[in-house]
Amino acid sequence: MGSIYVKGCCIGSGTPKICVPIVAETMCDIFSQARGMQRKRFDIVEWRVDWFEKFHDLDTVRRASRILHGILDDQPFIFTFRTQKEGGKRPIDPEYYIKLNQVAAEEHLVDMIDIELFSGDDVVRHMVEIAHKVDVPVVVSSHDFEKTPSQEELVQRMKHAEALGADILKIAVMPQNKLDVLTLLSATEQMSRESEKPLITMSMGKDGVISRLCGEIFGSAVTFGTIGAASAPGQLSLDSLNLALDLLHKNA
C-alpha cells in the first residue's frame, strides 16, 4: 500500500489518520463545529456538504469553504457530497453533483474531493482528470448501508476505483453478522498487498467497530472519529479513538 501527502499529512503510513466530519445545516453551525475542533488531536476534516442547507448555491458554498479554510488553517479537509443512495442527507441533480465538485477542485476550495464510484465510470474519470490538473487528490468511494458484499466484490470495487484514477480507495459496508466484518477486513488486507493506493475501509454499526480501530494491522489508512454528531453508524468519539489507536500502535 502506498501513501500520499496532503498538507504534510501522510495518508497510508503509520497509525491510521483520524478524520472528523462536519455535519451541520447552517453556516453558523458549520463554523461553530470547525472552531470546536481547534486544539483537538486529529488529522483530517471531512465537510459533508450534503448536510448544508444551501449546497445548491455555489457562491455560498465558495464562501463557506474559504471561511472553513481560515478556521482550520493547515488542517487538510475533504469535500464530500454524499448522495442519498449511499447514505447522504439530501438529493442532488447528477449534473450539479459534477459542477459542485468541479468548482471545489478547480478553485482550490478544498484539499481533497470524494467522488462516488457508482456515479459512473465516465463521471469518475472526468472528475479525476479535472482534480488532477489542479493537484487535488480524489477519494473514490463506495458505500453499502444494507449488506456486506463478498470479498471478491469488495476487492473488485477497489481495483475498479484504482483503474479509474483514484488516489485513495474507500469502501464502507454494513455487516449482518461478525463474519461480514471478517470479510471486510480480509478484503482490506488483500487489497493492501495488491494496490499502491491508500485505502479507507470500514464495517459500519456496532458489529463493525473493530474495523475502525485495526487499520494499522489490516491496511486501512484513515478512520473516522466524532466531536459531536456522527456522519455514519458506529463512529467512535475522538478521545476514545485516539486512546485505542495509540494502544494498538505501541503494541502492534
GROMACS .gro file of N, CA and C in nm, residues 64-222:
model
  477
   64ALA      N    1  -1.841   2.954   0.222
   64ALA     CA    2  -1.829   2.863   0.337
   64ALA      C    3  -1.695   2.791   0.335
   65SER      N    4  -1.652   2.745   0.217
   65SER     CA    5  -1.525   2.672   0.206
   65SER      C    6  -1.407   2.761   0.242
   66ARG      N    7  -1.409   2.885   0.194
   66ARG     CA    8  -1.298   2.976   0.221
   66ARG      C    9  -1.289   3.010   0.370
   67ILE      N   10  -1.403   3.029   0.433
   67ILE     CA   11  -1.403   3.058   0.577
   67ILE      C   12  -1.355   2.935   0.654
   68LEU      N   13  -1.400   2.816   0.610
   68LEU     CA   14  -1.353   2.693   0.675
   68LEU      C   15  -1.202   2.680   0.666
   69HIS      N   16  -1.145   2.710   0.549
   69HIS     CA   17  -1.000   2.706   0.534
   69HIS      C   18  -0.933   2.796   0.637
   70GLY      N   19  -0.989   2.913   0.657
   70GLY     CA   20  -0.931   3.005   0.753
   70GLY      C   21  -0.937   2.954   0.895
   71ILE      N   22  -1.048   2.891   0.930
   71ILE     CA   23  -1.064   2.838   1.065
   71ILE      C   24  -0.973   2.718   1.088
   72LEU      N   25  -0.969   2.630   0.988
   72LEU     CA   26  -0.893   2.505   1.002
   72LEU      C   27  -0.743   2.524   0.982
   73ASP      N   28  -0.704   2.634   0.919
   73ASP     CA   29  -0.564   2.667   0.897
   73ASP      C   30  -0.496   2.558   0.814
   74ASP      N   31  -0.400   2.485   0.871
   74ASP     CA   32  -0.325   2.386   0.795
   74ASP      C   33  -0.388   2.248   0.797
   75GLN      N   34  -0.504   2.234   0.858
   75GLN     CA   35  -0.570   2.104   0.865
   75GLN      C   36  -0.630   2.069   0.729
   76PRO      N   37  -0.589   1.958   0.666
   76PRO     CA   38  -0.647   1.922   0.537
   76PRO      C   39  -0.794   1.883   0.550
   77PHE      N   40  -0.874   1.919   0.449
   77PHE     CA   41  -1.012   1.871   0.455
   77PHE      C   42  -1.065   1.823   0.322
   78ILE      N   43  -1.157   1.725   0.335
   78ILE     CA   44  -1.219   1.658   0.221
   78ILE      C   45  -1.356   1.720   0.195
   79PHE      N   46  -1.383   1.747   0.071
   79PHE     CA   47  -1.513   1.798   0.027
   79PHE      C   48  -1.596   1.679  -0.017
   80THR      N   49  -1.705   1.652   0.055
   80THR     CA   50  -1.786   1.534   0.026
   80THR      C   51  -1.933   1.569   0.016
   81PHE      N   52  -1.991   1.545  -0.101
   81PHE     CA   53  -2.137   1.544  -0.110
   81PHE      C   54  -2.178   1.398  -0.122
   82ARG      N   55  -2.230   1.344  -0.012
   82ARG     CA   56  -2.272   1.204  -0.013
   82ARG      C   57  -2.415   1.197  -0.066
   83THR      N   58  -2.436   1.123  -0.173
   83THR     CA   59  -2.570   1.114  -0.232
   83THR      C   60  -2.661   1.028  -0.145
   84GLN      N   61  -2.791   1.048  -0.163
   84GLN     CA   62  -2.887   0.975  -0.079
   84GLN      C   63  -2.877   0.825  -0.098
   85LYS      N   64  -2.848   0.781  -0.219
   85LYS     CA   65  -2.841   0.636  -0.242
   85LYS      C   66  -2.724   0.571  -0.170
   86GLU      N   67  -2.629   0.653  -0.123
   86GLU     CA   68  -2.517   0.599  -0.047
   86GLU      C   69  -2.510   0.656   0.094
   87GLY      N   70  -2.629   0.692   0.146
   87GLY     CA   71  -2.638   0.732   0.286
   87GLY      C   72  -2.635   0.881   0.313
   88GLY      N   73  -2.646   0.963   0.207
   88GLY     CA   74  -2.640   1.108   0.224
   88GLY      C   75  -2.768   1.170   0.274
   89LYS      N   76  -2.762   1.299   0.301
   89LYS     CA   77  -2.871   1.372   0.366
   89LYS      C   78  -2.975   1.422   0.266
   90ARG      N   79  -2.929   1.468   0.149
   90ARG     CA   80  -3.018   1.535   0.055
   90ARG      C   81  -2.998   1.483  -0.088
   91PRO      N   82  -3.104   1.494  -0.170
   91PRO     CA   83  -3.089   1.457  -0.312
   91PRO      C   84  -3.013   1.565  -0.388
   92ILE      N   85  -2.955   1.526  -0.501
   92ILE     CA   86  -2.881   1.621  -0.584
   92ILE      C   87  -2.893   1.580  -0.729
   93ASP      N   88  -2.907   1.676  -0.818
   93ASP     CA   89  -2.908   1.650  -0.961
   93ASP      C   90  -2.768   1.604  -1.003
   94PRO      N   91  -2.759   1.497  -1.084
   94PRO     CA   92  -2.627   1.445  -1.124
   94PRO      C   93  -2.537   1.550  -1.189
   95GLU      N   94  -2.594   1.638  -1.271
   95GLU     CA   95  -2.512   1.740  -1.336
   95GLU      C   96  -2.459   1.841  -1.234
   96TYR      N   97  -2.541   1.873  -1.134
   96TYR     CA   98  -2.494   1.968  -1.032
   96TYR      C   99  -2.391   1.902  -0.940
   97TYR      N  100  -2.404   1.772  -0.919
   97TYR     CA  101  -2.304   1.698  -0.841
   97TYR      C  102  -2.166   1.714  -0.905
   98ILE      N  103  -2.161   1.702  -1.037
   98ILE     CA  104  -2.034   1.720  -1.108
   98ILE      C  105  -1.986   1.864  -1.095
   99LYS      N  106  -2.076   1.960  -1.118
   99LYS     CA  107  -2.041   2.102  -1.113
   99LYS      C  108  -1.989   2.140  -0.975
  100LEU      N  109  -2.055   2.093  -0.871
  100LEU     CA  110  -2.018   2.127  -0.734
  100LEU      C  111  -1.876   2.081  -0.703
  101ASN      N  112  -1.846   1.957  -0.739
  101ASN     CA  113  -1.712   1.904  -0.714
  101ASN      C  114  -1.608   1.969  -0.803
  102GLN      N  115  -1.646   2.002  -0.925
  102GLN     CA  116  -1.554   2.068  -1.016
  102GLN      C  117  -1.512   2.204  -0.963
  103VAL      N  118  -1.609   2.282  -0.916
  103VAL     CA  119  -1.578   2.414  -0.859
  103VAL      C  120  -1.489   2.399  -0.736
  104ALA      N  121  -1.522   2.303  -0.650
  104ALA     CA  122  -1.442   2.283  -0.528
  104ALA      C  123  -1.297   2.253  -0.560
  105ALA      N  124  -1.275   2.170  -0.664
  105ALA     CA  125  -1.138   2.133  -0.700
  105ALA      C  126  -1.068   2.245  -0.774
  106GLU      N  127  -1.129   2.295  -0.882
  106GLU     CA  128  -1.062   2.393  -0.969
  106GLU      C  129  -1.031   2.523  -0.897
  107GLU      N  130  -1.115   2.562  -0.801
  107GLU     CA  131  -1.094   2.687  -0.730
  107GLU      C  132  -1.018   2.667  -0.599
  108HIS      N  133  -0.966   2.545  -0.580
  108HIS     CA  134  -0.886   2.513  -0.460
  108HIS      C  135  -0.960   2.551  -0.332
  109LEU      N  136  -1.090   2.521  -0.330
  109LEU     CA  137  -1.169   2.548  -0.210
  109LEU      C  138  -1.143   2.443  -0.103
  110VAL      N  139  -1.089   2.328  -0.144
  110VAL     CA  140  -1.068   2.215  -0.053
  110VAL      C  141  -0.935   2.148  -0.086
  111ASP      N  142  -0.898   2.048  -0.006
  111ASP     CA  143  -0.771   1.978  -0.026
  111ASP      C  144  -0.788   1.844  -0.095
  112MET      N  145  -0.906   1.784  -0.081
  112MET     CA  146  -0.940   1.658  -0.147
  112MET      C  147  -1.088   1.660  -0.180
  113ILE      N  148  -1.128   1.583  -0.282
  113ILE     CA  149  -1.270   1.564  -0.308
  113ILE      C  150  -1.303   1.416  -0.305
  114ASP      N  151  -1.428   1.386  -0.269
  114ASP     CA  152  -1.478   1.249  -0.265
  114ASP      C  153  -1.578   1.232  -0.380
  115ILE      N  154  -1.552   1.134  -0.466
  115ILE     CA  155  -1.642   1.104  -0.577
  115ILE      C  156  -1.689   0.959  -0.562
  116GLU      N  157  -1.818   0.937  -0.575
  116GLU     CA  158  -1.872   0.803  -0.557
  116GLU      C  159  -1.848   0.717  -0.681
  117LEU      N  160  -1.803   0.595  -0.658
  117LEU     CA  161  -1.771   0.503  -0.766
  117LEU      C  162  -1.890   0.480  -0.857
  118PHE      N  163  -2.009   0.469  -0.797
  118PHE     CA  164  -2.128   0.439  -0.876
  118PHE      C  165  -2.191   0.562  -0.939
  119SER      N  166  -2.118   0.672  -0.942
  119SER     CA  167  -2.159   0.785  -1.024
  119SER      C  168  -2.146   0.749  -1.173
  120GLY      N  169  -2.067   0.647  -1.201
  120GLY     CA  170  -2.044   0.603  -1.338
  120GLY      C  171  -1.901   0.626  -1.379
  121ASP      N  172  -1.848   0.538  -1.460
  121ASP     CA  173  -1.707   0.545  -1.500
  121ASP      C  174  -1.672   0.678  -1.565
  122ASP      N  175  -1.758   0.725  -1.655
  122ASP     CA  176  -1.728   0.849  -1.726
  122ASP      C  177  -1.721   0.967  -1.630
  123VAL      N  178  -1.813   0.971  -1.533
  123VAL     CA  179  -1.813   1.080  -1.435
  123VAL      C  180  -1.687   1.075  -1.350
  124VAL      N  181  -1.653   0.955  -1.302
  124VAL     CA  182  -1.534   0.942  -1.216
  124VAL      C  183  -1.408   0.982  -1.293
  125ARG      N  184  -1.392   0.929  -1.413
  125ARG     CA  185  -1.274   0.965  -1.493
  125ARG      C  186  -1.267   1.117  -1.516
  126HIS      N  187  -1.382   1.176  -1.549
  126HIS     CA  188  -1.388   1.320  -1.576
  126HIS      C  189  -1.347   1.400  -1.452
  127MET      N  190  -1.400   1.362  -1.336
  127MET     CA  191  -1.369   1.435  -1.214
  127MET      C  192  -1.224   1.414  -1.171
  128VAL      N  193  -1.171   1.294  -1.190
  128VAL     CA  194  -1.031   1.267  -1.158
  128VAL      C  195  -0.941   1.354  -1.247
  129GLU      N  196  -0.973   1.361  -1.375
  129GLU     CA  197  -0.894   1.441  -1.467
  129GLU      C  198  -0.895   1.588  -1.427
  130ILE      N  199  -1.012   1.640  -1.394
  130ILE     CA  200  -1.024   1.780  -1.352
  130ILE      C  201  -0.942   1.806  -1.226
  131ALA      N  202  -0.959   1.719  -1.126
  131ALA     CA  203  -0.890   1.738  -0.998
  131ALA      C  204  -0.739   1.726  -1.012
  132HIS      N  205  -0.694   1.631  -1.091
  132HIS     CA  206  -0.551   1.611  -1.106
  132HIS      C  207  -0.483   1.726  -1.180
  133LYS      N  208  -0.556   1.794  -1.266
  133LYS     CA  209  -0.499   1.909  -1.335
  133LYS      C  210  -0.461   2.020  -1.237
  134VAL      N  211  -0.530   2.023  -1.123
  134VAL     CA  212  -0.501   2.127  -1.023
  134VAL      C  213  -0.444   2.066  -0.895
  135ASP      N  214  -0.391   1.942  -0.908
  135ASP     CA  215  -0.322   1.874  -0.797
  135ASP      C  216  -0.410   1.853  -0.674
  136VAL      N  217  -0.536   1.822  -0.696
  136VAL     CA  218  -0.627   1.789  -0.585
  136VAL      C  219  -0.649   1.637  -0.586
  137PRO      N  220  -0.612   1.566  -0.480
  137PRO     CA  221  -0.633   1.421  -0.475
  137PRO      C  222  -0.782   1.386  -0.470
  138VAL      N  223  -0.815   1.268  -0.522
  138VAL     CA  224  -0.953   1.222  -0.528
  138VAL      C  225  -0.969   1.092  -0.450
  139VAL      N  226  -1.065   1.093  -0.357
  139VAL     CA  227  -1.110   0.971  -0.290
  139VAL      C  228  -1.225   0.916  -0.374
  140VAL      N  229  -1.214   0.794  -0.423
  140VAL     CA  230  -1.326   0.732  -0.492
  140VAL      C  231  -1.388   0.630  -0.396
  141SER      N  232  -1.516   0.650  -0.367
  141SER     CA  233  -1.579   0.579  -0.256
  141SER      C  234  -1.697   0.493  -0.300
  142SER      N  235  -1.724   0.391  -0.221
  142SER     CA  236  -1.841   0.305  -0.242
  142SER      C  237  -1.898   0.268  -0.106
  143HIS      N  238  -2.030   0.284  -0.090
  143HIS     CA  239  -2.096   0.258   0.038
  143HIS      C  240  -2.213   0.162   0.019
  144ASP      N  241  -2.231   0.073   0.114
  144ASP     CA  242  -2.347  -0.016   0.113
  144ASP      C  243  -2.401  -0.019   0.255
  145PHE      N  244  -2.517   0.043   0.276
  145PHE     CA  245  -2.576   0.053   0.409
  145PHE      C  246  -2.669  -0.064   0.440
  146GLU      N  247  -2.678  -0.161   0.351
  146GLU     CA  248  -2.767  -0.274   0.372
  146GLU      C  249  -2.694  -0.405   0.398
  147LYS      N  250  -2.578  -0.422   0.339
  147LYS     CA  251  -2.512  -0.552   0.346
  147LYS      C  252  -2.362  -0.539   0.327
  148THR      N  253  -2.294  -0.654   0.334
  148THR     CA  254  -2.152  -0.663   0.303
  148THR      C  255  -2.136  -0.756   0.183
  149PRO      N  256  -2.096  -0.703   0.068
  149PRO     CA  257  -2.070  -0.790  -0.048
  149PRO      C  258  -1.957  -0.889  -0.019
  150SER      N  259  -1.937  -0.982  -0.108
  150SER     CA  260  -1.831  -1.081  -0.092
  150SER      C  261  -1.694  -1.015  -0.096
  151GLN      N  262  -1.593  -1.087  -0.046
  151GLN     CA  263  -1.457  -1.035  -0.051
  151GLN      C  264  -1.416  -1.006  -0.195
  152GLU      N  265  -1.452  -1.094  -0.286
  152GLU     CA  266  -1.418  -1.073  -0.426
  152GLU      C  267  -1.479  -0.945  -0.481
  153GLU      N  268  -1.604  -0.919  -0.445
  153GLU     CA  269  -1.671  -0.798  -0.493
  153GLU      C  270  -1.608  -0.673  -0.432
  154LEU      N  271  -1.575  -0.676  -0.305
  154LEU     CA  272  -1.512  -0.561  -0.240
  154LEU      C  273  -1.378  -0.529  -0.305
  155VAL      N  274  -1.298  -0.632  -0.328
  155VAL     CA  275  -1.168  -0.611  -0.392
  155VAL      C  276  -1.187  -0.559  -0.534
  156GLN      N  277  -1.286  -0.614  -0.605
  156GLN     CA  278  -1.311  -0.569  -0.742
  156GLN      C  279  -1.349  -0.422  -0.746
  157ARG      N  280  -1.432  -0.379  -0.650
  157ARG     CA  281  -1.472  -0.237  -0.646
  157ARG      C  282  -1.350  -0.147  -0.625
  158MET      N  283  -1.265  -0.186  -0.532
  158MET     CA  284  -1.147  -0.103  -0.506
  158MET      C  285  -1.052  -0.102  -0.625
  159LYS      N  286  -1.034  -0.216  -0.691
  159LYS     CA  287  -0.948  -0.220  -0.809
  159LYS      C  288  -1.008  -0.138  -0.924
  160HIS      N  289  -1.139  -0.140  -0.934
  160HIS     CA  290  -1.206  -0.059  -1.036
  160HIS      C  291  -1.182   0.089  -1.009
  161ALA      N  292  -1.196   0.130  -0.883
  161ALA     CA  293  -1.170   0.270  -0.847
  161ALA      C  294  -1.026   0.308  -0.878
  162GLU      N  295  -0.934   0.217  -0.850
  162GLU     CA  296  -0.792   0.243  -0.880
  162GLU      C  297  -0.771   0.258  -1.030
  163ALA      N  298  -0.835   0.173  -1.110
  163ALA     CA  299  -0.821   0.180  -1.255
  163ALA      C  300  -0.876   0.310  -1.312
  164LEU      N  301  -0.973   0.369  -1.242
  164LEU     CA  302  -1.033   0.496  -1.287
  164LEU      C  303  -0.950   0.617  -1.246
  165GLY      N  304  -0.842   0.593  -1.171
  165GLY     CA  305  -0.751   0.702  -1.137
  165GLY      C  306  -0.758   0.753  -0.996
  166ALA      N  307  -0.830   0.685  -0.909
  166ALA     CA  308  -0.843   0.730  -0.770
  166ALA      C  309  -0.707   0.738  -0.702
  167ASP      N  310  -0.693   0.837  -0.613
  167ASP     CA  311  -0.573   0.849  -0.531
  167ASP      C  312  -0.589   0.774  -0.400
  168ILE      N  313  -0.712   0.765  -0.350
  168ILE     CA  314  -0.745   0.692  -0.228
  168ILE      C  315  -0.870   0.610  -0.256
  169LEU      N  316  -0.872   0.485  -0.212
  169LEU     CA  317  -0.982   0.394  -0.237
  169LEU      C  318  -1.061   0.374  -0.109
  170LYS      N  319  -1.193   0.401  -0.114
  170LYS     CA  320  -1.274   0.393   0.007
  170LYS      C  321  -1.392   0.297  -0.011
  171ILE      N  322  -1.410   0.211   0.090
  171ILE     CA  323  -1.522   0.117   0.095
  171ILE      C  324  -1.581   0.120   0.235
  172ALA      N  325  -1.715   0.136   0.244
  172ALA     CA  326  -1.786   0.127   0.372
  172ALA      C  327  -1.907   0.036   0.352
  173VAL      N  328  -1.921  -0.062   0.440
  173VAL     CA  329  -2.029  -0.160   0.424
  173VAL      C  330  -2.096  -0.186   0.558
  174MET      N  331  -2.215  -0.245   0.552
  174MET     CA  332  -2.291  -0.277   0.673
  174MET      C  333  -2.287  -0.428   0.697
  175PRO      N  334  -2.239  -0.470   0.814
  175PRO     CA  335  -2.235  -0.614   0.843
  175PRO      C  336  -2.372  -0.664   0.892
  176GLN      N  337  -2.403  -0.785   0.855
  176GLN     CA  338  -2.522  -0.852   0.909
  176GLN      C  339  -2.484  -0.947   1.023
  177ASN      N  340  -2.354  -0.975   1.034
  177ASN     CA  341  -2.304  -1.063   1.139
  177ASN      C  342  -2.153  -1.043   1.151
  178LYS      N  343  -2.092  -1.112   1.244
  178LYS     CA  344  -1.948  -1.094   1.268
  178LYS      C  345  -1.863  -1.144   1.151
  179LEU      N  346  -1.912  -1.245   1.080
  179LEU     CA  347  -1.836  -1.294   0.966
  179LEU      C  348  -1.825  -1.187   0.857
  180ASP      N  349  -1.927  -1.103   0.845
  180ASP     CA  350  -1.920  -0.994   0.747
  180ASP      C  351  -1.806  -0.898   0.779
  181VAL      N  352  -1.781  -0.877   0.908
  181VAL     CA  353  -1.670  -0.789   0.947
  181VAL      C  354  -1.538  -0.851   0.904
  182LEU      N  355  -1.526  -0.983   0.921
  182LEU     CA  356  -1.404  -1.051   0.876
  182LEU      C  357  -1.388  -1.044   0.725
  183THR      N  358  -1.499  -1.046   0.654
  183THR     CA  359  -1.494  -1.032   0.507
  183THR      C  360  -1.435  -0.897   0.468
  184LEU      N  361  -1.481  -0.792   0.533
  184LEU     CA  362  -1.430  -0.657   0.505
  184LEU      C  363  -1.280  -0.649   0.539
  185LEU      N  364  -1.241  -0.703   0.652
  185LEU     CA  365  -1.101  -0.699   0.692
  185LEU      C  366  -1.013  -0.782   0.599
  186SER      N  367  -1.064  -0.896   0.554
  186SER     CA  368  -0.987  -0.979   0.461
  186SER      C  369  -0.969  -0.909   0.327
  187ALA      N  370  -1.074  -0.841   0.280
  187ALA     CA  371  -1.063  -0.766   0.155
  187ALA      C  372  -0.963  -0.652   0.170
  188THR      N  373  -0.963  -0.588   0.286
  188THR     CA  374  -0.869  -0.479   0.313
  188THR      C  375  -0.725  -0.530   0.311
  189GLU      N  376  -0.703  -0.641   0.379
  189GLU     CA  377  -0.567  -0.698   0.385
  189GLU      C  378  -0.520  -0.738   0.245
  190GLN      N  379  -0.608  -0.801   0.168
  190GLN     CA  380  -0.571  -0.841   0.033
  190GLN      C  381  -0.537  -0.719  -0.053
  191MET      N  382  -0.623  -0.619  -0.048
  191MET     CA  383  -0.603  -0.502  -0.133
  191MET      C  384  -0.479  -0.424  -0.091
  192SER      N  385  -0.447  -0.424   0.037
  192SER     CA  386  -0.328  -0.352   0.083
  192SER      C  387  -0.200  -0.414   0.027
  193ARG      N  388  -0.206  -0.542  -0.009
  193ARG     CA  389  -0.092  -0.608  -0.072
  193ARG      C  390  -0.090  -0.591  -0.223
  194GLU      N  391  -0.206  -0.569  -0.281
  194GLU     CA  392  -0.218  -0.570  -0.427
  194GLU      C  393  -0.231  -0.431  -0.488
  195SER      N  394  -0.238  -0.328  -0.406
  195SER     CA  395  -0.255  -0.193  -0.458
  195SER      C  396  -0.146  -0.100  -0.407
  196GLU      N  397  -0.117   0.002  -0.484
  196GLU     CA  398  -0.022   0.106  -0.442
  196GLU      C  399  -0.095   0.230  -0.391
  197LYS      N  400  -0.226   0.220  -0.374
  197LYS     CA  401  -0.305   0.333  -0.327
  197LYS      C  402  -0.344   0.314  -0.180
  198PRO      N  403  -0.350   0.423  -0.103
  198PRO     CA  404  -0.400   0.414   0.034
  198PRO      C  405  -0.547   0.372   0.034
  199LEU      N  406  -0.587   0.301   0.136
  199LEU     CA  407  -0.724   0.252   0.149
  199LEU      C  408  -0.792   0.317   0.269
  200ILE      N  409  -0.922   0.334   0.257
  200ILE     CA  410  -1.008   0.368   0.370
  200ILE      C  411  -1.120   0.266   0.369
  201THR      N  412  -1.122   0.177   0.466
  201THR     CA  413  -1.227   0.075   0.470
  201THR      C  414  -1.288   0.069   0.610
  202MET      N  415  -1.415   0.034   0.614
  202MET     CA  416  -1.481   0.021   0.743
  202MET      C  417  -1.606  -0.064   0.731
  203SER      N  418  -1.633  -0.137   0.837
  203SER     CA  419  -1.758  -0.207   0.856
  203SER      C  420  -1.837  -0.123   0.956
  204MET      N  421  -1.956  -0.081   0.917
  204MET     CA  422  -2.031   0.016   0.998
  204MET      C  423  -2.111  -0.051   1.109
  205GLY      N  424  -2.173   0.032   1.193
  205GLY     CA  425  -2.255  -0.018   1.301
  205GLY      C  426  -2.173  -0.072   1.417
  206LYS      N  427  -2.243  -0.124   1.519
  206LYS     CA  428  -2.176  -0.173   1.640
  206LYS      C  429  -2.088  -0.294   1.612
  207ASP      N  430  -2.137  -0.384   1.529
  207ASP     CA  431  -2.057  -0.505   1.500
  207ASP      C  432  -1.925  -0.471   1.432
  208GLY      N  433  -1.924  -0.359   1.359
  208GLY     CA  434  -1.806  -0.326   1.280
  208GLY      C  435  -1.706  -0.235   1.348
  209VAL      N  436  -1.729  -0.201   1.475
  209VAL     CA  437  -1.642  -0.105   1.543
  209VAL      C  438  -1.495  -0.145   1.536
  210ILE      N  439  -1.467  -0.275   1.548
  210ILE     CA  440  -1.327  -0.320   1.548
  210ILE      C  441  -1.257  -0.278   1.418
  211SER      N  442  -1.331  -0.271   1.307
  211SER     CA  443  -1.269  -0.235   1.179
  211SER      C  444  -1.222  -0.090   1.178
  212ARG      N  445  -1.277  -0.009   1.266
  212ARG     CA  446  -1.238   0.132   1.273
  212ARG      C  447  -1.111   0.151   1.358
  213LEU      N  448  -1.069   0.044   1.424
  213LEU     CA  449  -0.955   0.053   1.515
  213LEU      C  450  -0.829  -0.016   1.463
  214CYS      N  451  -0.847  -0.118   1.380
  214CYS     CA  452  -0.734  -0.206   1.346
  214CYS      C  453  -0.676  -0.181   1.208
  215GLY      N  454  -0.693  -0.061   1.155
  215GLY     CA  455  -0.644  -0.030   1.021
  215GLY      C  456  -0.495  -0.046   1.006
  216GLU      N  457  -0.419  -0.017   1.110
  216GLU     CA  458  -0.273  -0.029   1.101
  216GLU      C  459  -0.231  -0.173   1.078
  217ILE      N  460  -0.313  -0.268   1.125
  217ILE     CA  461  -0.281  -0.409   1.110
  217ILE      C  462  -0.329  -0.463   0.976
  218PHE      N  463  -0.449  -0.423   0.935
  218PHE     CA  464  -0.509  -0.481   0.814
  218PHE      C  465  -0.491  -0.395   0.689
  219GLY      N  466  -0.461  -0.264   0.705
  219GLY     CA  467  -0.428  -0.186   0.588
  219GLY      C  468  -0.519  -0.069   0.555
  220SER      N  469  -0.603  -0.028   0.649
  220SER     CA  470  -0.686   0.091   0.625
  220SER      C  471  -0.614   0.214   0.681
  221ALA      N  472  -0.599   0.317   0.598
  221ALA     CA  473  -0.513   0.430   0.632
  221ALA      C  474  -0.583   0.543   0.706
  222VAL      N  475  -0.715   0.544   0.705
  222VAL     CA  476  -0.791   0.652   0.769
  222VAL      C  477  -0.910   0.592   0.843
   0.00000   0.00000   0.00000
